[in-house]
mmCIF file of C-alpha atoms in Angstrom:
data_model
loop_
_atom_site.group_PDB
_atom_site.id
_atom_site.type_symbol
_atom_site.label_atom_id
_atom_site.label_comp_id
_atom_site.label_asym_id
_atom_site.label_seq_id
_atom_site.Cartn_x
_atom_site.Cartn_y
_atom_site.Cartn_z
ATOM 1 C CA MET A 1 -11.448 -15.812 56.469
ATOM 2 C CA GLY A 2 -9.027 -18.685 56.206
ATOM 3 C CA ASN A 3 -8.145 -21.293 58.801
ATOM 4 C CA ASP A 4 -7.397 -18.706 61.503
ATOM 5 C CA ALA A 5 -10.288 -19.858 63.711
ATOM 6 C CA VAL A 6 -9.816 -19.256 67.425
ATOM 7 C CA PHE A 7 -12.374 -21.991 68.146
ATOM 8 C CA ARG A 8 -13.479 -24.845 65.872
ATOM 9 C CA VAL A 9 -15.817 -27.813 66.250
ATOM 10 C CA ASP A 10 -16.287 -30.331 63.430
ATOM 11 C CA GLY A 11 -18.854 -33.126 63.327
ATOM 12 C CA LEU A 12 -20.320 -32.574 66.812
ATOM 13 C CA ARG A 13 -23.003 -35.103 67.751
ATOM 14 C CA LYS A 14 -25.145 -35.445 70.871
ATOM 15 C CA SER A 15 -27.562 -38.215 71.788
ATOM 16 C CA PHE A 16 -29.821 -38.896 74.736
ATOM 17 C CA GLY A 17 -30.139 -42.651 74.714
ATOM 18 C CA PRO A 18 -31.267 -43.692 71.233
ATOM 19 C CA ILE A 19 -32.388 -40.156 70.285
ATOM 20 C CA GLU A 20 -29.806 -38.097 68.386
ATOM 21 C CA VAL A 21 -30.510 -34.407 69.095
ATOM 22 C CA LEU A 22 -27.519 -32.981 67.202
ATOM 23 C CA GLY A 23 -25.894 -34.557 64.195
ATOM 24 C CA GLY A 24 -22.785 -33.396 62.394
ATOM 25 C CA VAL A 25 -22.701 -29.800 63.662
ATOM 26 C CA SER A 26 -19.646 -27.782 62.625
ATOM 27 C CA LEU A 27 -18.732 -24.298 63.828
ATOM 28 C CA ALA A 28 -15.711 -22.028 63.414
ATOM 29 C CA LEU A 29 -15.315 -18.766 65.344
ATOM 30 C CA HIS A 30 -12.819 -16.173 64.137
ATOM 31 C CA ALA A 31 -11.269 -13.227 65.987
ATOM 32 C CA GLY A 32 -13.277 -10.050 65.482
ATOM 33 C CA GLU A 33 -16.520 -11.802 64.498
ATOM 34 C CA VAL A 34 -19.787 -11.529 66.372
ATOM 35 C CA THR A 35 -21.644 -14.853 66.557
ATOM 36 C CA VAL A 36 -25.158 -15.428 67.903
ATOM 37 C CA LEU A 37 -26.786 -18.726 68.826
ATOM 38 C CA MET A 38 -30.572 -18.327 68.759
ATOM 39 C CA GLY A 39 -33.349 -20.628 69.851
ATOM 40 C CA ALA A 40 -36.447 -20.889 71.977
ATOM 41 C CA ASN A 41 -36.304 -20.935 75.781
ATOM 42 C CA GLY A 42 -35.485 -24.434 76.977
ATOM 43 C CA ALA A 43 -33.987 -25.445 73.624
ATOM 44 C CA GLY A 44 -30.584 -26.326 75.143
ATOM 45 C CA LYS A 45 -28.445 -23.456 73.872
ATOM 46 C CA SER A 46 -26.237 -23.412 76.946
#
């Protein structure tokens, strides 16, 4: 699919104090796709 993303994040970073927990995350969601975010309980998916 091209650049027809309905939602896009580029270079997302998250830190708690000096600890970077996400670095450079990019995500593009397109109409009609099914996307799943998986991880252990308590991993911060929400």
